[in-house]
PDB file of C-alpha atoms and ligand atoms in Angstrom:
ATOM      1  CA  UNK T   1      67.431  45.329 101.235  1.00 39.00           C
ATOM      2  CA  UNK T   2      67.699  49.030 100.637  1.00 40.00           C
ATOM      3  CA  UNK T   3      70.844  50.367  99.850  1.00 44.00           C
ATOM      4  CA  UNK T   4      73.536  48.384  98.308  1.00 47.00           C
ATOM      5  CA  UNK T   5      71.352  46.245  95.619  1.00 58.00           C
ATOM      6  CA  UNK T   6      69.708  46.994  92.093  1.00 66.00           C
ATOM      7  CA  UNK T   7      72.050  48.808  90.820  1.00 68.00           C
ATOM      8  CA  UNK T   8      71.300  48.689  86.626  1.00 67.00           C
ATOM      9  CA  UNK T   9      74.512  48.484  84.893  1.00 59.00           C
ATOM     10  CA  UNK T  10      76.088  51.954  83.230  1.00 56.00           C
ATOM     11  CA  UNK T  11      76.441  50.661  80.096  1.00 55.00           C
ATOM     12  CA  UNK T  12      72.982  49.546  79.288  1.00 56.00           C
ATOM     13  CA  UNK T  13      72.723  51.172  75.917  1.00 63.00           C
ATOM     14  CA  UNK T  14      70.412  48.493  73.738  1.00 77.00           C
ATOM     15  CA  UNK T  15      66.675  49.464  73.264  1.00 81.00           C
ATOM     16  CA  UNK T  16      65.644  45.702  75.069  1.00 84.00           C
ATOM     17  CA  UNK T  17      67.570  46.543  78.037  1.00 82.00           C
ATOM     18  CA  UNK T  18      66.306  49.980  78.000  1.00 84.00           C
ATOM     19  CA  UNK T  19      62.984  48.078  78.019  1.00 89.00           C
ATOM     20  CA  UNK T  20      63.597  45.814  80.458  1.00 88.00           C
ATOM     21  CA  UNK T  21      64.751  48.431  83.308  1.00 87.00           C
ATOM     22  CA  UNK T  22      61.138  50.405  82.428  1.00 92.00           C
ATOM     23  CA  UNK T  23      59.343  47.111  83.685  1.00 94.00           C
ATOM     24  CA  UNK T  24      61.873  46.729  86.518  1.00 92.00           C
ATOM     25  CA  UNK T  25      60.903  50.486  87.186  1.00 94.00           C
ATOM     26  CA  UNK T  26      57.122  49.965  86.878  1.00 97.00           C
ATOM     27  CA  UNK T  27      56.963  47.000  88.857  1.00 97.00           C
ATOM     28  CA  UNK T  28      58.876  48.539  91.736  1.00 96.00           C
ATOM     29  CA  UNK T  29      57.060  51.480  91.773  1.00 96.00           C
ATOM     30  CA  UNK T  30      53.612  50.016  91.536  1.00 98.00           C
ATOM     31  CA  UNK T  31      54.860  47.585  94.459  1.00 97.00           C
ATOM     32  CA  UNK T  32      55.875  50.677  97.006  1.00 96.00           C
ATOM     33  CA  UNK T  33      52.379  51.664  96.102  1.00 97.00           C
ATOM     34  CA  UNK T  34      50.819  48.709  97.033  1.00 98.00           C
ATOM     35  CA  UNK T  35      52.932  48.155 100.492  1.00 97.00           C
ATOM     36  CA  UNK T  36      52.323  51.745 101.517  1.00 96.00           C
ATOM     37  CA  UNK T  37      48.485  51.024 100.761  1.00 97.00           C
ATOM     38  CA  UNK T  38      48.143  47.800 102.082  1.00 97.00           C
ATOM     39  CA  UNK T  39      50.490  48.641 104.919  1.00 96.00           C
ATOM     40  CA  UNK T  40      48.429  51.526 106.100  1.00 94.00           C
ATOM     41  CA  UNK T  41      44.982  49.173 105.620  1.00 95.00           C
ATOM     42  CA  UNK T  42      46.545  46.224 107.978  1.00 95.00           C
ATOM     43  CA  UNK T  43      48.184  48.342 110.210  1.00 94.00           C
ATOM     44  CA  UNK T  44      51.521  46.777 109.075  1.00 95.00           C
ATOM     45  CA  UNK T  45      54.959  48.661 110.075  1.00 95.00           C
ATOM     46  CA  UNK T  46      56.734  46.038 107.951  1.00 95.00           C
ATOM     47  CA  UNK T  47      54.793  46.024 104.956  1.00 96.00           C
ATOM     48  CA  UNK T  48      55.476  50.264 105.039  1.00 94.00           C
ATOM     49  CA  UNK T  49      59.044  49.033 106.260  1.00 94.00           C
ATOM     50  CA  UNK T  50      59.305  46.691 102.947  1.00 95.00           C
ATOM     51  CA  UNK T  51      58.450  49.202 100.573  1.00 94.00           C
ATOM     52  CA  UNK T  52      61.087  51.451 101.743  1.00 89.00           C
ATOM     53  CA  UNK T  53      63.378  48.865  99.198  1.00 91.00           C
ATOM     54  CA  UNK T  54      60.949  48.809  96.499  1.00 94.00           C
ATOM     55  CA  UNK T  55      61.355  53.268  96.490  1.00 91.00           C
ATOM     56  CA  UNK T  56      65.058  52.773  96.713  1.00 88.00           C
ATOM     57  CA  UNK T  57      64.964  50.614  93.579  1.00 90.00           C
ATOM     58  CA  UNK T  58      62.820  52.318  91.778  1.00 91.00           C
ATOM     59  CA  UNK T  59      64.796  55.563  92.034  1.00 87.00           C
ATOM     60  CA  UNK T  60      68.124  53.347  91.259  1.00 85.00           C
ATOM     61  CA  UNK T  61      66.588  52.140  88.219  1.00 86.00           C
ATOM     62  CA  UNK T  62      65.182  56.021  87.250  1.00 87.00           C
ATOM     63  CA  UNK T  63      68.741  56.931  87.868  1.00 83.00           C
ATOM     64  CA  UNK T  64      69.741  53.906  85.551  1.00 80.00           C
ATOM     65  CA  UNK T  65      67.639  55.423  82.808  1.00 84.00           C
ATOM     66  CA  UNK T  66      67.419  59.121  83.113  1.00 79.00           C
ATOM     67  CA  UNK T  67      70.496  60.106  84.687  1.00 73.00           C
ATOM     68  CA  UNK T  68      73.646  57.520  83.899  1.00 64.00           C
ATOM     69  CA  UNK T  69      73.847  59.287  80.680  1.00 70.00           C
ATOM     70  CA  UNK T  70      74.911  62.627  82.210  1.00 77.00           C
ATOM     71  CA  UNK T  71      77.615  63.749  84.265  1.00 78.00           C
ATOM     72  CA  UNK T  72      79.143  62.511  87.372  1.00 80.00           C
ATOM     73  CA  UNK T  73      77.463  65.665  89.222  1.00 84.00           C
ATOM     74  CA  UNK T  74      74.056  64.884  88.045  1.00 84.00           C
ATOM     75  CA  UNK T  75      74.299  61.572  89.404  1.00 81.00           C
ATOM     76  CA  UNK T  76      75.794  62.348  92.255  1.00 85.00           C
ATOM     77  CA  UNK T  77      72.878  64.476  92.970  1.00 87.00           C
ATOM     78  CA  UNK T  78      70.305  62.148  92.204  1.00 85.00           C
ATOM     79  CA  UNK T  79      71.853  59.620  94.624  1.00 85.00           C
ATOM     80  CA  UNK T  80      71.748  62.100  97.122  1.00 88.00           C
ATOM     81  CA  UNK T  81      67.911  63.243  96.015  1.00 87.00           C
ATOM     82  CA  UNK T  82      66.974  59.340  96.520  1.00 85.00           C
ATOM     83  CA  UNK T  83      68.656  59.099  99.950  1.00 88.00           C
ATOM     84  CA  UNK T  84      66.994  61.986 101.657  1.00 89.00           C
ATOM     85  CA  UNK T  85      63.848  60.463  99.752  1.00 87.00           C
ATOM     86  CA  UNK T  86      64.941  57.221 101.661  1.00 85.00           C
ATOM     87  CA  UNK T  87      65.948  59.089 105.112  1.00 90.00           C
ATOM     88  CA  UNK T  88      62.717  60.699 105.533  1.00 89.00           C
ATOM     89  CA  UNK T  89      60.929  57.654 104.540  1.00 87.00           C
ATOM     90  CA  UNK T  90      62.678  55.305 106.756  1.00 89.00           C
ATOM     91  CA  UNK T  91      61.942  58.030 109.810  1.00 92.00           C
ATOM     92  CA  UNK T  92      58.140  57.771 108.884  1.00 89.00           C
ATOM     93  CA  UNK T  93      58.293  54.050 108.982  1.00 89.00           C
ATOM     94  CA  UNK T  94      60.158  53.866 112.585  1.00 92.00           C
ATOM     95  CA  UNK T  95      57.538  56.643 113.404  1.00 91.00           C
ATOM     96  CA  UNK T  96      54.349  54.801 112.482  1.00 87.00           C
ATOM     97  CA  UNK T  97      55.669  51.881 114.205  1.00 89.00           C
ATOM     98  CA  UNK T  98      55.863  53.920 117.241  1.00 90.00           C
ATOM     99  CA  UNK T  99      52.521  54.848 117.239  1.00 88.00           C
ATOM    100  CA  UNK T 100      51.156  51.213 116.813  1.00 87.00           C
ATOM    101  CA  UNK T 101      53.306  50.223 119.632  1.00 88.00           C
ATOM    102  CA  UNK T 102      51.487  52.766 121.697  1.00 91.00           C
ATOM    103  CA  UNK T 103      47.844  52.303 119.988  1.00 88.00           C
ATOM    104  CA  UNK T 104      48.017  48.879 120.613  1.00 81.00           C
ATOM    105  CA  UNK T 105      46.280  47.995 117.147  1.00 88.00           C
ATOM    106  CA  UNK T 106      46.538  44.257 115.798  1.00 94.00           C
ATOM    107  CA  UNK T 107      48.222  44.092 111.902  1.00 96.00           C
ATOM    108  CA  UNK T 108      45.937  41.993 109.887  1.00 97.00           C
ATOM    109  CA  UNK T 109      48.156  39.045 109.391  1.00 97.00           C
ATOM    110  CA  UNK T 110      46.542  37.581 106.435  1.00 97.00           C
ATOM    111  CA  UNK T 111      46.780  40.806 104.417  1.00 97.00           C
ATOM    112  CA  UNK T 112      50.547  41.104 105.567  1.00 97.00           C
ATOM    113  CA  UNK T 113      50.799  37.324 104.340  1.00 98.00           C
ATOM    114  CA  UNK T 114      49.198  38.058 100.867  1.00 98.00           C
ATOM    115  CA  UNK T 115      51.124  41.088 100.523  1.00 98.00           C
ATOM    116  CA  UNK T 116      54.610  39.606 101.306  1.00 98.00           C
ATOM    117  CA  UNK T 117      53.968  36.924  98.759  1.00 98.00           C
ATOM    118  CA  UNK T 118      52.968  39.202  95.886  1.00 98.00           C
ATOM    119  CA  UNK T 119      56.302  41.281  96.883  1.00 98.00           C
ATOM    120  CA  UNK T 120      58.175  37.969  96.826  1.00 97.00           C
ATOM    121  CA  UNK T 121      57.150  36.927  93.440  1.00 97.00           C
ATOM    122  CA  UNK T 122      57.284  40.492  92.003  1.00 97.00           C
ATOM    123  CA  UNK T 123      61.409  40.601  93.046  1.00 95.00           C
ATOM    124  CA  UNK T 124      61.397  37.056  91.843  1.00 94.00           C
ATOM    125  CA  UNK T 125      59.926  38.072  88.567  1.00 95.00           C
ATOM    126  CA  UNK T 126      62.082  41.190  88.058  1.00 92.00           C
ATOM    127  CA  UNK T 127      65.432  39.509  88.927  1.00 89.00           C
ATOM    128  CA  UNK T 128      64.316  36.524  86.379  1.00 90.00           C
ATOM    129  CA  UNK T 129      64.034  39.249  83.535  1.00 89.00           C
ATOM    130  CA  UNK T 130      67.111  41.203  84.298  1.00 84.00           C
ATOM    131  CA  UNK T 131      69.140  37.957  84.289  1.00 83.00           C
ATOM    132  CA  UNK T 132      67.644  36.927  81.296  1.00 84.00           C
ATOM    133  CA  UNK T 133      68.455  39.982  79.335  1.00 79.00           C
ATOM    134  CA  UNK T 134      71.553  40.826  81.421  1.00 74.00           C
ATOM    135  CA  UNK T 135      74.211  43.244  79.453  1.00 68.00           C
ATOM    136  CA  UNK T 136      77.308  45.029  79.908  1.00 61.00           C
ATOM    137  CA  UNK T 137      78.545  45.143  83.727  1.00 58.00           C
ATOM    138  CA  UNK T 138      75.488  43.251  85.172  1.00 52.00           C
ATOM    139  CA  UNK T 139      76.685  40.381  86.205  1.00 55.00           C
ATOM    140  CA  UNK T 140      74.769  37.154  87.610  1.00 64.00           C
ATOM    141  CA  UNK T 141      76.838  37.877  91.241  1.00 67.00           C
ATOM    142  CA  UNK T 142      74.665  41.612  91.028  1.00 69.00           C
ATOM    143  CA  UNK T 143      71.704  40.848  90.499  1.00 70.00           C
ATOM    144  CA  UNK T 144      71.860  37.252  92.818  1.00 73.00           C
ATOM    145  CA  UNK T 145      72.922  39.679  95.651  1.00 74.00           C
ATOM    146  CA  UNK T 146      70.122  41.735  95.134  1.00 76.00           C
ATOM    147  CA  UNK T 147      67.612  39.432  94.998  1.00 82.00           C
ATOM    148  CA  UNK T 148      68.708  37.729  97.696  1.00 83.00           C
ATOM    149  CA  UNK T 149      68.481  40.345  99.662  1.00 84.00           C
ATOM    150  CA  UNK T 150      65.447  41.955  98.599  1.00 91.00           C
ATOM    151  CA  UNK T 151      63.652  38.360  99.247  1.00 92.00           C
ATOM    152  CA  UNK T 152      65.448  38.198 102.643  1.00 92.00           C
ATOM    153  CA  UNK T 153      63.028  41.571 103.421  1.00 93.00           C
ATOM    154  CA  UNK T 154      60.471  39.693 101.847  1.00 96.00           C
ATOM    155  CA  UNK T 155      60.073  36.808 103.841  1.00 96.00           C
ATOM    156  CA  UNK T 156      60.996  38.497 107.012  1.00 96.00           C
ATOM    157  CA  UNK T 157      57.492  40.253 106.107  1.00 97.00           C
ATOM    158  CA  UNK T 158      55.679  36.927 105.644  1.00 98.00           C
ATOM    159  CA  UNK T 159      57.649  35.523 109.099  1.00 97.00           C
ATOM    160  CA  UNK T 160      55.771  38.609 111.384  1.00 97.00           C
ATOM    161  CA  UNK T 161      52.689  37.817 109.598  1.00 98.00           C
ATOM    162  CA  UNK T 162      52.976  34.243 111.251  1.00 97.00           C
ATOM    163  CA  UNK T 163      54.273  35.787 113.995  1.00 97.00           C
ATOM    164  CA  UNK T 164      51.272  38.143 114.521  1.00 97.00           C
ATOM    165  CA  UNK T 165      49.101  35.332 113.896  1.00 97.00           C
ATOM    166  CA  UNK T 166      50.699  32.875 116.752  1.00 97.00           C
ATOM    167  CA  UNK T 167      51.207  35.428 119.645  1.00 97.00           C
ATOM    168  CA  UNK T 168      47.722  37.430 118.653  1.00 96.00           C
ATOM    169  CA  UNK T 169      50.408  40.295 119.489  1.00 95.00           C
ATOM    170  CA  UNK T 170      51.851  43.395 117.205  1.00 95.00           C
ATOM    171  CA  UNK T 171      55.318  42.718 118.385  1.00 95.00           C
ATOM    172  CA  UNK T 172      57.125  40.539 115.580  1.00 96.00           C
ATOM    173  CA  UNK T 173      55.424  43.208 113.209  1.00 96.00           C
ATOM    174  CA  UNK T 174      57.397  46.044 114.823  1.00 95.00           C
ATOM    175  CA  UNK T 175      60.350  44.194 115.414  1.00 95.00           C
ATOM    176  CA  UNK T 176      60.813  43.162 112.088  1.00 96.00           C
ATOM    177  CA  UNK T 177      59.549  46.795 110.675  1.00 95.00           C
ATOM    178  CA  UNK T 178      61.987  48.600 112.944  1.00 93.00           C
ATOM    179  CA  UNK T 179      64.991  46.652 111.629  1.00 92.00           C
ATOM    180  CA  UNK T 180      64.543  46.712 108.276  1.00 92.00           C
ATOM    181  CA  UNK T 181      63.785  50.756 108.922  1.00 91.00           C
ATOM    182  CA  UNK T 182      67.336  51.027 110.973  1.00 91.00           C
ATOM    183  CA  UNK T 183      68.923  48.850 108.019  1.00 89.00           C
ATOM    184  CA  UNK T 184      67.581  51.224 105.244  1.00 87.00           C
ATOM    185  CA  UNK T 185      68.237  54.805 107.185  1.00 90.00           C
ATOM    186  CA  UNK T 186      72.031  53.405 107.627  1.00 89.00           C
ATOM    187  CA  UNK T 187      72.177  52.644 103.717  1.00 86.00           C
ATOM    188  CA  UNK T 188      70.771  56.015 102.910  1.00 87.00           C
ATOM    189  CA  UNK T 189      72.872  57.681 104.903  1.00 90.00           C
ATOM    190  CA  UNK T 190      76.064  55.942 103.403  1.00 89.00           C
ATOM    191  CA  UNK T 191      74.732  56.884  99.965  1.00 86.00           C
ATOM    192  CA  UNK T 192      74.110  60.799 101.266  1.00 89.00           C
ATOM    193  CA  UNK T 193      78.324  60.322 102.116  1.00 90.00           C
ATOM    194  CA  UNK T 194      79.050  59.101  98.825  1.00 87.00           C
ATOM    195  CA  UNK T 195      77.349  61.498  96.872  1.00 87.00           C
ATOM    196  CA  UNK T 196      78.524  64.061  99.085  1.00 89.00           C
ATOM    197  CA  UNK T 197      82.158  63.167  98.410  1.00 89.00           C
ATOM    198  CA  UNK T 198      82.185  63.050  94.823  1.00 86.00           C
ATOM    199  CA  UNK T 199      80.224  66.106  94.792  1.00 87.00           C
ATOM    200  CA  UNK T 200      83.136  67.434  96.516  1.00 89.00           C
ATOM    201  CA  UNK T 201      85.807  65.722  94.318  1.00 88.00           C
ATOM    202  CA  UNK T 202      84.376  67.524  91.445  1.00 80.00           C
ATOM    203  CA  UNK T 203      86.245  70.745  90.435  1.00 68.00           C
ATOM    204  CA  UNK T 204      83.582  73.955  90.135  1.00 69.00           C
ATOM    205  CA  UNK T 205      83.814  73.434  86.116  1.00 64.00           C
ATOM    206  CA  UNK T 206      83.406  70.015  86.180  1.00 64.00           C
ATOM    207  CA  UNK T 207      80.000  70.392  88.280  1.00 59.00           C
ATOM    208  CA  UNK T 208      79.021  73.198  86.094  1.00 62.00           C
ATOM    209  CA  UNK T 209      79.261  70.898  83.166  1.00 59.00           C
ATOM    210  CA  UNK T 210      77.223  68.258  84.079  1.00 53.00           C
TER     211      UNK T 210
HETATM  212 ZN1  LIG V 301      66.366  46.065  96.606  1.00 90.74          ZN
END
């Protein structure tokens, strides 16, 4: 899930790849947009929950094209731009699922259902192209981790959505929202330490520089 997965390689220099991690961009972005929509339509913590991942790639794979070329300060500060980004995010999600635990409103399991699938395919589809046209330090292990992972949130989506629909209850919704929310505020905040130390590492020349 968020956090430790799609990571585009540093040395991506070729226009294809370059190409390639645009789409990867696109899709992930357009994807957050649709969770957060579709979330807030079915009254879905884990569809907002599962989005959460699609932001964090989408600002791994910005950072893969705008900022990998600069300094070790720049990215450092990106990373830690993306996991405040993330933090507050995350805190929103466990929030809203708060508040449907209290309103007592009913997620609309076939939209969660629908929604979990199209997220499904659309990792599916991403992690097919960026093994296809892997280069440099990408490896297959990379980008088989983060798929994996990214379909594990997936289908934990489409699991409350049967969930909701068997018990006629909210609860597998929040459950599985306020995991995957815990999971992605603990990755964010072990990116915010990394960042932090190797903004720290960095002598005051060095940071100037870059
Ligand atoms: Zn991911």
């Amino acid at each position: 899930m968020a956090g430790n997965c799609c990571n585009p390689p540093s040395t991506a220099r070729s226009q294809r790849y370059r190409t390639i991690l645009w789409i990867a961009l696109a899709v992930n972005l357009g994807m957050f947009a649709v969770e957060v929509a579709a979330g807030a339509r079915a009254d879905s913590a884990s569809l907002l929950a599962d989005s959460l991942d699609f932001l964090g790639d989408a600002g791994n794979y910005g950072i893969g094209l705008w900022v990998l070329g600069l300094g070790l300060a720049a990215r450092a500060k990106a990373a830690l731009f993306k996991a405040f980004s993330m933090l507050a995010f995350a805190l929103g999600v466990l929030g809203s699922a708060l508040w449907q635990a209290l309103s007592d409103s009913l997620p609309d399991a076939q939209t969660m259902g629908a929604v979990g699938l199209l997220a499904l395919l659309a990792n599916l589809g991403v992690a097919a192209l960026l093994y296809a046209y892997r280069e440099g330090d990408s490896n297959m292990r990379s980008v088989w981790l983060c798929t994996r992972n990214d379909a594990l949130g997936n289908v934990a989506v489409l699991l409350a959505a049967l969930g909701v629909f068997g018990t006629g209850t909210a609860w597998p919704d929040l459950l599985v929202a306020s995991s995957m929310a815990s999971l992605a505020l603990s990755s964010a905040y072990q990116v915010m330490l990394q960042a932090r130390r190797e903004l720290l590492s960095l002598s005051p020349a060095q940071a100037r520089r870059s």
